[in-house]
Amino acid sequence: MSENYAYPLEPEWKIEEITTVVALYTAVETAYLNGIDRQLFLQQYHEFKQIVKSKAEEKQLTKKFLQSSGFDIYVAVKAAQTSNAKCIGPLNK
């Protein structure tokens, strides 16, 4: 994993969609490194799902993001969905 990596994005996305997807990637990074408010994270994920509707595309982006960053979107989402705590993280890689 490199500290400088590119976010996986789709060329057909509009600027607003890219902003939404990048917001989730940033939220995942924050969950791993510092911890993040659980409700904020779930809101970011919900907005991401408005852009990335298919499970197959979500899995593909999750895999690419994990390969480039070392952060697993799936693990962060599961932690947020199964916790009752106000914050999730910092998560372990």
mmCIF file of C-alpha atoms in Angstrom:
data_model
loop_
_atom_site.group_PDB
_atom_site.id
_atom_site.type_symbol
_atom_site.label_atom_id
_atom_site.label_comp_id
_atom_site.label_asym_id
_atom_site.label_seq_id
_atom_site.Cartn_x
_atom_site.Cartn_y
_atom_site.Cartn_z
ATOM 1 C CA MET A 1 0.000 0.000 0.000
ATOM 2 C CA SER A 2 1.228 3.439 -0.879
ATOM 3 C CA GLU A 3 0.289 6.602 0.962
ATOM 4 C CA ASN A 4 -0.349 8.170 -2.436
ATOM 5 C CA TYR A 5 -2.986 6.225 -4.270
ATOM 6 C CA ALA A 6 -5.786 6.929 -6.699
ATOM 7 C CA TYR A 7 -9.418 6.466 -5.786
ATOM 8 C CA PRO A 8 -11.315 4.109 -8.087
ATOM 9 C CA LEU A 9 -13.757 6.257 -10.067
ATOM 10 C CA GLU A 10 -15.875 5.693 -13.147
ATOM 11 C CA PRO A 11 -15.365 8.023 -16.131
ATOM 12 C CA GLU A 12 -19.097 8.446 -16.754
ATOM 13 C CA TRP A 13 -19.760 9.889 -13.283
ATOM 14 C CA LYS A 14 -20.665 13.551 -12.963
ATOM 15 C CA ILE A 15 -18.733 15.859 -10.616
ATOM 16 C CA GLU A 16 -21.446 15.580 -7.925
ATOM 17 C CA GLU A 17 -21.321 11.782 -8.107
ATOM 18 C CA ILE A 18 -17.530 11.761 -7.848
ATOM 19 C CA THR A 19 -17.765 14.050 -4.828
ATOM 20 C CA THR A 20 -20.227 11.667 -3.160
ATOM 21 C CA VAL A 21 -18.107 8.583 -3.838
ATOM 22 C CA VAL A 22 -14.920 10.299 -2.662
ATOM 23 C CA ALA A 23 -16.751 11.317 0.526
ATOM 24 C CA LEU A 24 -17.340 7.626 1.298
ATOM 25 C CA TYR A 25 -13.720 6.739 0.556
ATOM 26 C CA THR A 26 -12.624 9.511 2.914
ATOM 27 C CA ALA A 27 -15.084 8.307 5.568
ATOM 28 C CA VAL A 28 -13.658 4.778 5.320
ATOM 29 C CA GLU A 29 -10.118 6.123 5.710
ATOM 30 C CA THR A 30 -11.233 8.146 8.733
ATOM 31 C CA ALA A 31 -12.954 5.109 10.271
ATOM 32 C CA TYR A 32 -9.725 3.136 10.014
ATOM 33 C CA LEU A 33 -7.319 5.857 11.114
ATOM 34 C CA ASN A 34 -9.187 7.887 13.739
ATOM 35 C CA GLY A 35 -12.737 6.636 14.091
ATOM 36 C CA ILE A 36 -15.856 8.343 12.763
ATOM 37 C CA ASP A 37 -19.370 9.140 13.893
ATOM 38 C CA ARG A 38 -21.456 6.074 13.053
ATOM 39 C CA GLN A 39 -24.501 8.010 11.773
ATOM 40 C CA LEU A 40 -22.343 10.228 9.560
ATOM 41 C CA PHE A 41 -20.637 7.158 8.121
ATOM 42 C CA LEU A 42 -23.960 5.421 7.428
ATOM 43 C CA GLN A 43 -25.258 8.572 5.739
ATOM 44 C CA GLN A 44 -22.154 8.697 3.514
ATOM 45 C CA TYR A 45 -22.697 5.039 2.611
ATOM 46 C CA HIS A 46 -26.385 5.638 1.848
ATOM 47 C CA GLU A 47 -25.461 8.508 -0.498
ATOM 48 C CA PHE A 48 -22.785 6.311 -2.126
ATOM 49 C CA LYS A 49 -25.458 3.650 -2.764
ATOM 50 C CA GLN A 50 -27.526 6.235 -4.656
ATOM 51 C CA ILE A 51 -24.648 6.399 -7.162
ATOM 52 C CA VAL A 52 -23.439 2.790 -7.043
ATOM 53 C CA LYS A 53 -26.701 0.859 -7.100
ATOM 54 C CA SER A 54 -25.530 -2.553 -8.262
ATOM 55 C CA LYS A 55 -23.929 -4.924 -5.783
ATOM 56 C CA ALA A 56 -21.501 -6.094 -8.476
ATOM 57 C CA GLU A 57 -20.232 -2.558 -9.107
ATOM 58 C CA GLU A 58 -19.964 -1.940 -5.358
ATOM 59 C CA LYS A 59 -17.893 -5.115 -4.940
ATOM 60 C CA GLN A 60 -15.655 -4.118 -7.839
ATOM 61 C CA LEU A 61 -15.030 -0.628 -6.400
ATOM 62 C CA THR A 62 -14.495 -2.080 -2.912
ATOM 63 C CA LYS A 63 -11.883 -4.481 -4.280
ATOM 64 C CA LYS A 64 -10.062 -1.732 -6.199
ATOM 65 C CA PHE A 65 -10.118 0.593 -3.186
ATOM 66 C CA LEU A 66 -8.787 -2.162 -0.909
ATOM 67 C CA GLN A 67 -5.991 -2.998 -3.345
ATOM 68 C CA SER A 68 -4.859 0.598 -3.677
ATOM 69 C CA SER A 69 -5.385 1.856 -0.121
ATOM 70 C CA GLY A 70 -5.435 -1.156 2.187
ATOM 71 C CA PHE A 71 -8.800 -0.008 3.612
ATOM 72 C CA ASP A 72 -11.801 -2.327 3.265
ATOM 73 C CA ILE A 73 -15.131 -0.579 2.660
ATOM 74 C CA TYR A 74 -17.024 -3.790 3.452
ATOM 75 C CA VAL A 75 -15.445 -4.105 6.921
ATOM 76 C CA ALA A 76 -16.196 -0.465 7.732
ATOM 77 C CA VAL A 77 -19.819 -0.744 6.572
ATOM 78 C CA LYS A 78 -20.377 -3.944 8.565
ATOM 79 C CA ALA A 79 -18.861 -2.327 11.663
ATOM 80 C CA ALA A 80 -21.236 0.625 11.302
ATOM 81 C CA GLN A 81 -24.292 -1.526 10.609
ATOM 82 C CA THR A 82 -23.746 -3.933 13.486
ATOM 83 C CA SER A 83 -22.683 -1.455 16.159
ATOM 84 C CA ASN A 84 -24.833 0.602 18.483
ATOM 85 C CA ALA A 85 -21.904 2.819 19.481
ATOM 86 C CA LYS A 86 -21.865 6.508 18.600
ATOM 87 C CA CYS A 87 -18.516 6.100 16.796
ATOM 88 C CA ILE A 88 -16.858 3.304 14.881
ATOM 89 C CA GLY A 89 -13.123 2.808 14.765
ATOM 90 C CA PRO A 90 -10.297 3.178 14.659
ATOM 91 C CA LEU A 91 -10.534 -0.091 12.757
ATOM 92 C CA ASN A 92 -7.756 -2.622 12.284
ATOM 93 C CA LYS A 93 -6.427 -3.375 8.821
#
